[in-house]
PDB file of C-alpha atoms in Angstrom:
ATOM      1  CA  MET B1464       0.000   0.000   0.000  1.00  0.00           C
ATOM      2  CA  THR B1465       1.408   3.376  -0.948  1.00  0.00           C
ATOM      3  CA  MET B1466       1.202   6.488   1.216  1.00  0.00           C
ATOM      4  CA  ALA B1467      -1.361   7.947  -1.201  1.00  0.00           C
ATOM      5  CA  GLU B1468      -3.518   4.808  -0.909  1.00  0.00           C
ATOM      6  CA  PHE B1469      -3.259   4.845   2.889  1.00  0.00           C
ATOM      7  CA  SER B1470      -4.136   8.542   2.960  1.00  0.00           C
ATOM      8  CA  GLN B1471      -7.163   7.933   0.759  1.00  0.00           C
ATOM      9  CA  TRP B1472      -8.312   5.018   2.905  1.00  0.00           C
ATOM     10  CA  LEU B1473      -7.934   7.062   6.116  1.00  0.00           C
ATOM     11  CA  TYR B1474      -9.813   9.986   4.571  1.00  0.00           C
ATOM     12  CA  GLY B1475     -12.873   7.745   4.134  1.00  0.00           C
ATOM     13  CA  VAL B1476     -12.807   6.214   7.626  1.00  0.00           C
ATOM     14  CA  PRO B1477     -15.855   7.341   9.730  1.00  0.00           C
ATOM     15  CA  VAL B1478     -13.697   8.879  12.498  1.00  0.00           C
ATOM     16  CA  SER B1479     -11.838  10.948   9.927  1.00  0.00           C
ATOM     17  CA  ARG B1480     -15.068  12.149   8.328  1.00  0.00           C
ATOM     18  CA  TYR B1481     -16.556  13.024  11.692  1.00  0.00           C
ATOM     19  CA  LEU B1482     -13.522  15.053  12.795  1.00  0.00           C
ATOM     20  CA  ARG B1483     -13.529  16.883   9.491  1.00  0.00           C
ATOM     21  CA  ASN B1484     -17.240  17.631   9.340  1.00  0.00           C
ATOM     22  CA  ALA B1485     -17.671  18.790  12.939  1.00  0.00           C
ATOM     23  CA  GLY B1486     -16.281  22.220  12.030  1.00  0.00           C
ATOM     24  CA  TRP B1487     -15.137  23.254  15.498  1.00  0.00           C
ATOM     25  CA  ILE B1488     -12.863  20.285  16.177  1.00  0.00           C
ATOM     26  CA  VAL B1489      -9.882  21.004  13.903  1.00  0.00           C
ATOM     27  CA  PRO B1490      -9.486  24.708  14.893  1.00  0.00           C
ATOM     28  CA  THR B1491      -9.857  23.802  18.569  1.00  0.00           C
ATOM     29  CA  VAL B1492      -7.319  20.979  18.323  1.00  0.00           C
ATOM     30  CA  GLN B1493      -4.979  23.337  16.447  1.00  0.00           C
ATOM     31  CA  SER B1494      -5.326  25.911  19.259  1.00  0.00           C
ATOM     32  CA  VAL B1495      -4.441  23.267  21.855  1.00  0.00           C
ATOM     33  CA  HIS B1496      -1.501  22.296  19.639  1.00  0.00           C
ATOM     34  CA  ILE B1497      -0.269  25.925  19.699  1.00  0.00           C
ATOM     35  CA  LEU B1498      -0.769  26.205  23.478  1.00  0.00           C
ATOM     36  CA  ALA B1499       1.350  23.053  23.858  1.00  0.00           C
ATOM     37  CA  ILE B1500       4.001  24.680  21.646  1.00  0.00           C
ATOM     38  CA  ALA B1501       3.977  27.623  24.094  1.00  0.00           C
ATOM     39  CA  VAL B1502       4.538  25.259  27.046  1.00  0.00           C
ATOM     40  CA  LEU B1503       7.313  23.578  25.062  1.00  0.00           C
ATOM     41  CA  MET B1504       9.015  26.922  24.335  1.00  0.00           C
ATOM     42  CA  GLY B1505       8.635  28.121  27.927  1.00  0.00           C
ATOM     43  CA  SER B1506      10.161  25.006  29.473  1.00  0.00           C
ATOM     44  CA  GLY B1507      12.601  24.537  26.586  1.00  0.00           C
ATOM     45  CA  VAL B1508      13.944  28.085  26.926  1.00  0.00           C
ATOM     46  CA  VAL B1509      14.596  27.616  30.663  1.00  0.00           C
ATOM     47  CA  LEU B1510      16.094  24.116  30.287  1.00  0.00           C
ATOM     48  CA  ASP B1511      18.315  24.908  27.285  1.00  0.00           C
ATOM     49  CA  LEU B1512      19.461  28.289  28.597  1.00  0.00           C
ATOM     50  CA  LYS B1513      20.236  26.687  31.966  1.00  0.00           C
ATOM     51  CA  LEU B1514      22.285  24.046  30.165  1.00  0.00           C
ATOM     52  CA  ALA B1515      24.073  26.801  28.228  1.00  0.00           C
ATOM     53  CA  GLY B1516      24.829  28.662  31.447  1.00  0.00           C
ATOM     54  CA  PHE B1517      22.718  31.764  30.707  1.00  0.00           C
ATOM     55  CA  MET B1518      19.813  31.197  33.054  1.00  0.00           C
ATOM     56  CA  ALA B1519      19.082  29.901  36.551  1.00  0.00           C
ATOM     57  CA  LYS B1520      22.745  30.304  37.486  1.00  0.00           C
ATOM     58  CA  THR B1521      22.039  30.013  41.208  1.00  0.00           C
ATOM     59  CA  GLU B1522      19.988  26.854  40.831  1.00  0.00           C
ATOM     60  CA  SER B1523      21.297  23.338  40.379  1.00  0.00           C
ATOM     61  CA  SER B1524      20.794  21.579  37.052  1.00  0.00           C
ATOM     62  CA  ARG B1525      18.912  18.879  38.883  1.00  0.00           C
ATOM     63  CA  ALA B1526      16.414  21.358  40.375  1.00  0.00           C
ATOM     64  CA  VAL B1527      15.697  22.976  36.996  1.00  0.00           C
ATOM     65  CA  PHE B1528      15.474  19.558  35.341  1.00  0.00           C
ATOM     66  CA  ASP B1529      13.021  18.219  37.925  1.00  0.00           C
ATOM     67  CA  ARG B1530      10.845  21.318  37.667  1.00  0.00           C
ATOM     68  CA  TYR B1531      10.556  21.679  33.877  1.00  0.00           C
ATOM     69  CA  MET B1532      11.124  18.281  32.269  1.00  0.00           C
ATOM     70  CA  PRO B1533       7.642  17.007  33.232  1.00  0.00           C
ATOM     71  CA  TRP B1534       6.154  20.039  31.487  1.00  0.00           C
ATOM     72  CA  LEU B1535       8.304  19.422  28.396  1.00  0.00           C
ATOM     73  CA  TRP B1536       7.264  15.776  28.204  1.00  0.00           C
ATOM     74  CA  GLY B1537       3.636  16.729  28.861  1.00  0.00           C
ATOM     75  CA  ALA B1538       3.751  19.279  26.055  1.00  0.00           C
ATOM     76  CA  LEU B1539       5.309  16.713  23.692  1.00  0.00           C
ATOM     77  CA  ALA B1540       2.600  14.199  24.573  1.00  0.00           C
ATOM     78  CA  MET B1541      -0.138  16.767  23.924  1.00  0.00           C
ATOM     79  CA  LEU B1542       1.544  17.795  20.648  1.00  0.00           C
ATOM     80  CA  PHE B1543       1.634  14.164  19.559  1.00  0.00           C
ATOM     81  CA  LEU B1544      -2.032  13.569  20.471  1.00  0.00           C
ATOM     82  CA  THR B1545      -3.356  16.745  18.840  1.00  0.00           C
ATOM     83  CA  GLY B1546      -1.114  16.078  15.837  1.00  0.00           C
ATOM     84  CA  LEU B1547      -2.597  12.605  15.519  1.00  0.00           C
ATOM     85  CA  VAL B1548      -6.127  14.040  15.569  1.00  0.00           C
ATOM     86  CA  MET B1549      -5.228  16.576  12.881  1.00  0.00           C
ATOM     87  CA  LEU B1550      -3.587  13.884  10.753  1.00  0.00           C
ATOM     88  CA  THR B1551      -6.643  11.642  11.113  1.00  0.00           C
ATOM     89  CA  ALA B1552      -9.001  14.473  10.163  1.00  0.00           C
ATOM     90  CA  GLU B1553      -7.005  15.656   7.161  1.00  0.00           C
ATOM     91  CA  PRO B1554      -4.565  12.956   6.077  1.00  0.00           C
ATOM     92  CA  ASP B1555      -4.297  14.415   2.574  1.00  0.00           C
ATOM     93  CA  ARG B1556      -2.939  17.639   4.068  1.00  0.00           C
ATOM     94  CA  VAL B1557       0.121  16.022   5.634  1.00  0.00           C
ATOM     95  CA  LEU B1558       0.894  12.484   4.512  1.00  0.00           C
ATOM     96  CA  SER B1559       2.097  13.449   1.033  1.00  0.00           C
ATOM     97  CA  ASN B1560       3.598  16.747   2.231  1.00  0.00           C
ATOM     98  CA  TRP B1561       7.420  16.855   2.325  1.00  0.00           C
ATOM     99  CA  VAL B1562       7.396  19.722   4.822  1.00  0.00           C
ATOM    100  CA  PHE B1563       5.366  17.559   7.223  1.00  0.00           C
ATOM    101  CA  TRP B1564       7.836  14.688   6.944  1.00  0.00           C
ATOM    102  CA  THR B1565      10.786  17.076   7.421  1.00  0.00           C
ATOM    103  CA  LYS B1566       9.053  18.279  10.568  1.00  0.00           C
ATOM    104  CA  MET B1567       8.574  14.681  11.777  1.00  0.00           C
ATOM    105  CA  ALA B1568      12.271  13.936  11.171  1.00  0.00           C
ATOM    106  CA  LEU B1569      13.224  17.050  13.174  1.00  0.00           C
ATOM    107  CA  VAL B1570      10.823  16.016  15.955  1.00  0.00           C
ATOM    108  CA  ALA B1571      12.551  12.636  16.133  1.00  0.00           C
ATOM    109  CA  VAL B1572      15.961  14.357  16.357  1.00  0.00           C
ATOM    110  CA  ALA B1573      14.681  16.763  19.048  1.00  0.00           C
ATOM    111  CA  PHE B1574      13.082  13.898  20.979  1.00  0.00           C
ATOM    112  CA  PHE B1575      16.300  11.909  21.146  1.00  0.00           C
ATOM    113  CA  SER B1576      18.493  14.924  21.848  1.00  0.00           C
ATOM    114  CA  THR B1577      16.113  15.825  24.691  1.00  0.00           C
ATOM    115  CA  LEU B1578      16.532  12.334  26.110  1.00  0.00           C
ATOM    116  CA  MET B1579      20.295  12.494  25.766  1.00  0.00           C
ATOM    117  CA  LEU B1580      20.871  16.056  26.980  1.00  0.00           C
ATOM    118  CA  ARG B1581      18.670  15.819  30.020  1.00  0.00           C
ATOM    119  CA  ILE B1582      20.421  12.797  31.452  1.00  0.00           C
ATOM    120  CA  PRO B1583      23.665  14.691  32.194  1.00  0.00           C
ATOM    121  CA  MET B1584      21.587  17.538  33.604  1.00  0.00           C
ATOM    122  CA  ARG B1585      20.216  15.271  36.281  1.00  0.00           C
ATOM    123  CA  ARG B1586      23.643  14.388  37.532  1.00  0.00           C
ATOM    124  CA  ASP B1587      24.697  17.322  39.648  1.00  0.00           C
ATOM    125  CA  GLY B1588      28.061  15.713  40.205  1.00  0.00           C
ATOM    126  CA  LEU B1589      28.893  16.145  36.546  1.00  0.00           C
ATOM    127  CA  ALA B1590      27.941  19.819  36.562  1.00  0.00           C
ATOM    128  CA  ALA B1591      29.837  20.469  39.776  1.00  0.00           C
ATOM    129  CA  ALA B1592      32.942  18.568  38.701  1.00  0.00           C
ATOM    130  CA  SER B1593      33.503  20.520  35.502  1.00  0.00           C
ATOM    131  CA  PRO B1594      33.105  24.302  35.604  1.00  0.00           C
ATOM    132  CA  ASN B1595      33.494  24.290  31.837  1.00  0.00           C
ATOM    133  CA  TRP B1596      30.503  21.986  31.458  1.00  0.00           C
ATOM    134  CA  SER B1597      28.213  24.922  30.663  1.00  0.00           C
ATOM    135  CA  ILE B1598      30.561  26.263  28.022  1.00  0.00           C
ATOM    136  CA  ALA B1599      30.937  22.840  26.431  1.00  0.00           C
ATOM    137  CA  ALA B1600      27.202  22.268  26.522  1.00  0.00           C
ATOM    138  CA  ARG B1601      26.387  25.728  25.196  1.00  0.00           C
ATOM    139  CA  PRO B1602      26.379  25.010  21.447  1.00  0.00           C
ATOM    140  CA  ILE B1603      24.452  21.773  22.005  1.00  0.00           C
ATOM    141  CA  ALA B1604      21.849  23.519  24.146  1.00  0.00           C
ATOM    142  CA  LEU B1605      21.429  26.326  21.626  1.00  0.00           C
ATOM    143  CA  LEU B1606      21.194  23.772  18.803  1.00  0.00           C
ATOM    144  CA  SER B1607      18.450  22.008  20.755  1.00  0.00           C
ATOM    145  CA  LEU B1608      16.500  25.253  21.002  1.00  0.00           C
ATOM    146  CA  ALA B1609      17.136  25.969  17.309  1.00  0.00           C
ATOM    147  CA  ILE B1610      15.655  22.593  16.342  1.00  0.00           C
ATOM    148  CA  TRP B1611      12.417  23.380  18.194  1.00  0.00           C
ATOM    149  CA  VAL B1612      12.282  26.719  16.360  1.00  0.00           C
ATOM    150  CA  LEU B1613      12.814  24.955  12.998  1.00  0.00           C
ATOM    151  CA  ILE B1614      10.013  22.528  13.869  1.00  0.00           C
ATOM    152  CA  ILE B1615       7.660  25.470  14.445  1.00  0.00           C
ATOM    153  CA  VAL B1616       8.654  26.964  11.075  1.00  0.00           C
ATOM    154  CA  CYS B1617       7.977  23.637   9.336  1.00  0.00           C
ATOM    155  CA  GLY B1618       4.654  23.414  11.155  1.00  0.00           C
ATOM    156  CA  ARG B1619       3.508  26.743   9.768  1.00  0.00           C
ATOM    157  CA  TRP B1620       4.764  25.937   6.250  1.00  0.00           C
ATOM    158  CA  ILE B1621       2.745  22.704   6.008  1.00  0.00           C
ATOM    159  CA  ALA B1622      -0.286  24.793   5.106  1.00  0.00           C
ATOM    160  CA  TYR B1623       1.528  26.540   2.273  1.00  0.00           C
ATOM    161  CA  VAL B1624       3.015  23.487   0.567  1.00  0.00           C
ATOM    162  CA  ILE B1625       0.065  21.353  -0.367  1.00  0.00           C
TER     163      ILE B1625
ATOM    164  CA  MET R1421      -8.850  60.419   5.201  1.00  0.00           C
ATOM    165  CA  ASN R1422     -11.132  58.141   7.207  1.00  0.00           C
ATOM    166  CA  LEU R1423     -10.267  54.713   8.575  1.00  0.00           C
ATOM    167  CA  ASN R1424     -11.534  52.719   5.579  1.00  0.00           C
ATOM    168  CA  GLU R1425      -9.570  54.925   3.206  1.00  0.00           C
ATOM    169  CA  LEU R1426      -6.447  54.428   5.300  1.00  0.00           C
ATOM    170  CA  LEU R1427      -6.908  50.641   5.328  1.00  0.00           C
ATOM    171  CA  ALA R1428      -7.481  50.578   1.559  1.00  0.00           C
ATOM    172  CA  TYR R1429      -4.423  52.749   1.054  1.00  0.00           C
ATOM    173  CA  LEU R1430      -2.291  50.396   3.160  1.00  0.00           C
ATOM    174  CA  HIS R1431      -3.540  47.472   1.058  1.00  0.00           C
ATOM    175  CA  GLU R1432      -2.130  49.062  -2.100  1.00  0.00           C
ATOM    176  CA  THR R1433       1.313  49.941  -0.758  1.00  0.00           C
ATOM    177  CA  GLY R1434       4.375  48.153  -2.103  1.00  0.00           C
ATOM    178  CA  LEU R1435       5.108  46.739   1.338  1.00  0.00           C
ATOM    179  CA  ALA R1436       1.653  45.218   1.744  1.00  0.00           C
ATOM    180  CA  THR R1437       1.548  43.832  -1.794  1.00  0.00           C
ATOM    181  CA  GLY R1438       5.064  42.487  -1.467  1.00  0.00           C
ATOM    182  CA  ILE R1439       4.289  40.562   1.719  1.00  0.00           C
ATOM    183  CA  ARG R1440       0.891  39.394   0.534  1.00  0.00           C
ATOM    184  CA  GLU R1441       2.002  38.074  -2.824  1.00  0.00           C
ATOM    185  CA  SER R1442       5.261  36.381  -1.858  1.00  0.00           C
ATOM    186  CA  SER R1443       6.651  33.802   0.516  1.00  0.00           C
ATOM    187  CA  ALA R1444       7.375  36.665   2.927  1.00  0.00           C
ATOM    188  CA  PHE R1445       3.978  36.154   4.533  1.00  0.00           C
ATOM    189  CA  PRO R1446       4.543  32.532   5.678  1.00  0.00           C
ATOM    190  CA  TRP R1447       8.056  33.396   6.903  1.00  0.00           C
ATOM    191  CA  ILE R1448       6.817  36.420   8.888  1.00  0.00           C
ATOM    192  CA  GLU R1449       3.974  34.287  10.184  1.00  0.00           C
ATOM    193  CA  SER R1450       6.420  31.580  11.324  1.00  0.00           C
ATOM    194  CA  VAL R1451       8.460  34.117  13.326  1.00  0.00           C
ATOM    195  CA  HIS R1452       5.148  35.428  14.730  1.00  0.00           C
ATOM    196  CA  VAL R1453       4.216  31.927  15.983  1.00  0.00           C
ATOM    197  CA  ILE R1454       7.662  31.409  17.561  1.00  0.00           C
ATOM    198  CA  ALA R1455       7.407  34.813  19.258  1.00  0.00           C
ATOM    199  CA  ILE R1456       3.893  34.170  20.574  1.00  0.00           C
ATOM    200  CA  ALA R1457       4.874  30.738  21.872  1.00  0.00           C
ATOM    201  CA  THR R1458       7.823  32.308  23.722  1.00  0.00           C
ATOM    202  CA  VAL R1459       5.666  35.116  25.180  1.00  0.00           C
ATOM    203  CA  VAL R1460       2.968  32.757  26.432  1.00  0.00           C
ATOM    204  CA  GLY R1461       5.443  30.047  27.502  1.00  0.00           C
ATOM    205  CA  THR R1462       7.589  32.357  29.637  1.00  0.00           C
ATOM    206  CA  ILE R1463       4.653  34.285  31.021  1.00  0.00           C
ATOM    207  CA  ALA R1464       2.953  31.035  31.984  1.00  0.00           C
ATOM    208  CA  ILE R1465       5.906  30.214  34.278  1.00  0.00           C
ATOM    209  CA  VAL R1466       5.483  33.568  36.037  1.00  0.00           C
ATOM    210  CA  ASP R1467       1.679  33.267  36.177  1.00  0.00           C
ATOM    211  CA  LEU R1468       1.793  29.760  37.624  1.00  0.00           C
ATOM    212  CA  ARG R1469       4.185  30.992  40.323  1.00  0.00           C
ATOM    213  CA  LEU R1470       1.762  33.807  41.157  1.00  0.00           C
ATOM    214  CA  VAL R1471      -1.042  31.268  41.397  1.00  0.00           C
ATOM    215  CA  GLY R1472       1.070  29.277  43.843  1.00  0.00           C
ATOM    216  CA  LEU R1473       2.756  26.628  41.694  1.00  0.00           C
ATOM    217  CA  ALA R1474       6.498  26.377  42.291  1.00  0.00           C
ATOM    218  CA  ALA R1475       8.947  27.507  39.601  1.00  0.00           C
ATOM    219  CA  HIS R1476      12.706  26.908  39.650  1.00  0.00           C
ATOM    220  CA  LYS R1477      13.240  30.078  41.720  1.00  0.00           C
ATOM    221  CA  ARG R1478      11.372  30.529  44.950  1.00  0.00           C
ATOM    222  CA  SER R1479      11.560  34.319  44.883  1.00  0.00           C
ATOM    223  CA  VAL R1480       8.885  35.945  42.705  1.00  0.00           C
ATOM    224  CA  GLN R1481      11.027  39.041  42.186  1.00  0.00           C
ATOM    225  CA  LYS R1482      14.003  37.015  41.003  1.00  0.00           C
ATOM    226  CA  LEU R1483      11.796  34.920  38.723  1.00  0.00           C
ATOM    227  CA  LEU R1484      10.329  38.040  37.146  1.00  0.00           C
ATOM    228  CA  ALA R1485      13.811  39.549  36.740  1.00  0.00           C
ATOM    229  CA  GLU R1486      15.046  36.400  35.029  1.00  0.00           C
ATOM    230  CA  LEU R1487      12.127  35.657  32.703  1.00  0.00           C
ATOM    231  CA  LEU R1488      10.469  38.937  31.821  1.00  0.00           C
ATOM    232  CA  PRO R1489      13.288  40.207  29.545  1.00  0.00           C
ATOM    233  CA  PHE R1490      12.653  37.176  27.328  1.00  0.00           C
ATOM    234  CA  THR R1491       8.933  37.834  27.448  1.00  0.00           C
ATOM    235  CA  TRP R1492       9.402  41.462  26.422  1.00  0.00           C
ATOM    236  CA  TRP R1493      11.793  40.687  23.560  1.00  0.00           C
ATOM    237  CA  ALA R1494       9.428  38.003  22.300  1.00  0.00           C
ATOM    238  CA  PHE R1495       6.469  40.401  22.648  1.00  0.00           C
ATOM    239  CA  ALA R1496       8.297  43.100  20.655  1.00  0.00           C
ATOM    240  CA  THR R1497       8.961  40.502  17.943  1.00  0.00           C
ATOM    241  CA  ALA R1498       5.332  39.368  18.013  1.00  0.00           C
ATOM    242  CA  VAL R1499       4.065  42.957  17.677  1.00  0.00           C
ATOM    243  CA  SER R1500       6.490  43.796  14.832  1.00  0.00           C
ATOM    244  CA  THR R1501       5.674  40.678  12.835  1.00  0.00           C
ATOM    245  CA  GLY R1502       2.009  41.131  13.697  1.00  0.00           C
ATOM    246  CA  ALA R1503       2.075  44.676  12.337  1.00  0.00           C
ATOM    247  CA  LEU R1504       3.601  43.449   9.064  1.00  0.00           C
ATOM    248  CA  LEU R1505       1.007  40.682   8.787  1.00  0.00           C
ATOM    249  CA  PHE R1506      -1.779  43.181   9.482  1.00  0.00           C
ATOM    250  CA  ILE R1507      -0.456  45.682   6.929  1.00  0.00           C
ATOM    251  CA  SER R1508      -0.303  42.960   4.268  1.00  0.00           C
ATOM    252  CA  ASN R1509      -4.117  42.851   4.265  1.00  0.00           C
ATOM    253  CA  ALA R1510      -5.340  45.650   6.524  1.00  0.00           C
ATOM    254  CA  PRO R1511      -8.991  45.876   5.316  1.00  0.00           C
ATOM    255  CA  SER R1512      -9.603  42.135   5.761  1.00  0.00           C
ATOM    256  CA  TYR R1513      -8.025  41.905   9.210  1.00  0.00           C
ATOM    257  CA  ALA R1514      -9.609  45.126  10.497  1.00  0.00           C
ATOM    258  CA  GLN R1515     -13.095  43.724   9.942  1.00  0.00           C
ATOM    259  CA  ASN R1516     -12.251  40.219  11.187  1.00  0.00           C
ATOM    260  CA  ARG R1517     -14.009  39.545  14.510  1.00  0.00           C
ATOM    261  CA  PRO R1518     -11.448  37.066  15.962  1.00  0.00           C
ATOM    262  CA  PHE R1519      -8.674  39.543  15.131  1.00  0.00           C
ATOM    263  CA  GLN R1520     -10.518  42.340  16.940  1.00  0.00           C
ATOM    264  CA  LEU R1521     -11.117  40.080  19.938  1.00  0.00           C
ATOM    265  CA  LYS R1522      -7.437  39.015  19.910  1.00  0.00           C
ATOM    266  CA  LEU R1523      -6.347  42.662  20.185  1.00  0.00           C
ATOM    267  CA  ALA R1524      -8.930  43.254  22.925  1.00  0.00           C
ATOM    268  CA  MET R1525      -7.566  40.285  24.913  1.00  0.00           C
ATOM    269  CA  ILE R1526      -3.994  41.609  24.546  1.00  0.00           C
ATOM    270  CA  ALA R1527      -5.174  45.022  25.784  1.00  0.00           C
ATOM    271  CA  LEU R1528      -6.869  43.389  28.776  1.00  0.00           C
ATOM    272  CA  ALA R1529      -3.697  41.387  29.491  1.00  0.00           C
ATOM    273  CA  GLY R1530      -1.792  44.684  29.457  1.00  0.00           C
ATOM    274  CA  ILE R1531      -4.257  46.259  31.868  1.00  0.00           C
ATOM    275  CA  ASN R1532      -4.038  43.207  34.133  1.00  0.00           C
ATOM    276  CA  MET R1533      -0.251  43.513  34.124  1.00  0.00           C
ATOM    277  CA  ALA R1534      -0.403  47.272  34.830  1.00  0.00           C
ATOM    278  CA  LEU R1535      -2.785  46.745  37.750  1.00  0.00           C
ATOM    279  CA  PHE R1536      -0.531  44.021  39.144  1.00  0.00           C
ATOM    280  CA  ASN R1537       2.523  46.302  38.884  1.00  0.00           C
ATOM    281  CA  VAL R1538       0.794  49.312  40.439  1.00  0.00           C
ATOM    282  CA  PHE R1539      -0.987  47.597  43.301  1.00  0.00           C
ATOM    283  CA  THR R1540       0.266  44.114  44.064  1.00  0.00           C
ATOM    284  CA  ARG R1541       3.934  44.218  43.131  1.00  0.00           C
ATOM    285  CA  ARG R1542       4.532  47.106  45.540  1.00  0.00           C
ATOM    286  CA  THR R1543       4.169  44.724  48.471  1.00  0.00           C
ATOM    287  CA  VAL R1544       6.109  41.833  46.930  1.00  0.00           C
ATOM    288  CA  HIS R1545       8.866  42.121  49.545  1.00  0.00           C
ATOM    289  CA  LEU R1546       6.279  40.922  52.083  1.00  0.00           C
ATOM    290  CA  TRP R1547       5.304  37.765  50.203  1.00  0.00           C
ATOM    291  CA  ASP R1548       8.220  37.217  47.820  1.00  0.00           C
ATOM    292  CA  GLU R1549       9.153  33.732  48.975  1.00  0.00           C
ATOM    293  CA  LEU R1550       5.775  32.511  50.174  1.00  0.00           C
ATOM    294  CA  ALA R1551       4.646  29.349  48.439  1.00  0.00           C
ATOM    295  CA  SER R1552       1.140  30.803  48.287  1.00  0.00           C
ATOM    296  CA  PRO R1553       1.069  34.503  47.244  1.00  0.00           C
ATOM    297  CA  PRO R1554      -1.782  36.865  48.263  1.00  0.00           C
ATOM    298  CA  ALA R1555      -5.169  36.662  46.555  1.00  0.00           C
ATOM    299  CA  LEU R1556      -4.559  39.654  44.269  1.00  0.00           C
ATOM    300  CA  ALA R1557      -1.398  38.034  42.919  1.00  0.00           C
ATOM    301  CA  LYS R1558      -3.259  34.788  42.280  1.00  0.00           C
ATOM    302  CA  ILE R1559      -6.040  36.640  40.474  1.00  0.00           C
ATOM    303  CA  ALA R1560      -3.463  38.456  38.329  1.00  0.00           C
ATOM    304  CA  GLY R1561      -1.767  35.167  37.451  1.00  0.00           C
ATOM    305  CA  LEU R1562      -4.994  33.359  36.625  1.00  0.00           C
ATOM    306  CA  SER R1563      -6.324  36.293  34.579  1.00  0.00           C
ATOM    307  CA  SER R1564      -3.105  36.460  32.625  1.00  0.00           C
ATOM    308  CA  LEU R1565      -3.167  32.732  31.841  1.00  0.00           C
ATOM    309  CA  THR R1566      -6.805  32.929  30.723  1.00  0.00           C
ATOM    310  CA  LEU R1567      -6.307  36.037  28.588  1.00  0.00           C
ATOM    311  CA  TRP R1568      -3.227  34.712  26.794  1.00  0.00           C
ATOM    312  CA  THR R1569      -4.952  31.387  26.117  1.00  0.00           C
ATOM    313  CA  ALA R1570      -7.772  33.395  24.545  1.00  0.00           C
ATOM    314  CA  VAL R1571      -5.216  35.367  22.486  1.00  0.00           C
ATOM    315  CA  ILE R1572      -3.880  32.136  20.996  1.00  0.00           C
ATOM    316  CA  CYS R1573      -7.340  30.703  20.311  1.00  0.00           C
ATOM    317  CA  PHE R1574      -8.631  33.882  18.636  1.00  0.00           C
ATOM    318  CA  GLY R1575      -5.371  34.102  16.710  1.00  0.00           C
ATOM    319  CA  ARG R1576      -5.926  30.635  15.257  1.00  0.00           C
ATOM    320  CA  TRP R1577      -9.547  31.460  14.393  1.00  0.00           C
ATOM    321  CA  ILE R1578      -8.452  34.443  12.282  1.00  0.00           C
ATOM    322  CA  GLY R1579      -7.199  32.082   9.601  1.00  0.00           C
ATOM    323  CA  PHE R1580     -10.503  30.241   9.522  1.00  0.00           C
ATOM    324  CA  SER R1581     -12.677  33.311   9.230  1.00  0.00           C
ATOM    325  CA  LEU R1582     -10.785  35.759   7.081  1.00  0.00           C
ATOM    326  CA  GLU R1583     -12.876  37.398   4.350  1.00  0.00           C
ATOM    327  CA  PRO R1584     -10.934  38.416   1.239  1.00  0.00           C
ATOM    328  CA  PHE R1585     -10.722  42.136   0.507  1.00  0.00           C
ATOM    329  CA  GLY R1586     -12.500  43.608  -2.492  1.00  0.00           C
TER     330      GLY R1586
END
């Protein structure tokens, strides 16, 4: 089955038709998606700038991690769920859209870099042992933030590349 | 020149036409979304602290000092990109109800912030490190969260309800 065939099949599924025809659902789900992006940016800014040494200088990495990581994961979960609803409602809009797949690839990269970066942040010993840890982590932290920004750009461009 | 004439004039300018008829619009829009997400995301941290939810800094004053510069820079970016987006199709946006409500919500959020700064923030040294700030601070935080959520929702609805000009 090709992507086009899958997309066509999904488009005709009752759930997909219902989501599409109940006019309020897609805009509402999109709004929740954007609110989740805001939570992502808020927690991402604090986490990445802490990692880079620009923010929360008097707090331990562990404290910042414990406070904001749950919000980041929660936002990602909500983004995934709302994204799934939008994809189900309008599969033709995304499944054959190269901007959408670029965005998904970036999301995968961001997801794994989040997993990898946060683990050292939890280990205060590492941060305390090397005063240059922040400087070494700086480009990685800023890259992490840049990837989220690129994802947002891709997200907006989906609508313009159909 | 009345308002409608001004809006129609804006529509015909080189700037407006240039943005409207090129890929500039989606790019400006993308920066607008990033800016809004940063405004609401950073302000939510402050608002939740005011409501009584712990942030990474216990002190409200220190939290505000650390986060608000980001909020303001992001807001300036959101307003600049928003102005360009508006100018690209002034007559259509001016008559768009969700757009009008979005601006009204932003104005109310500004008033809420001003009231907080004039009345409640004056006494912050008394409750700076309390886990549960005074009622007025909580109301300010909750109002801010509600208003900015409304800003995002109305903002999304603009795209679904825009009438073409002409």
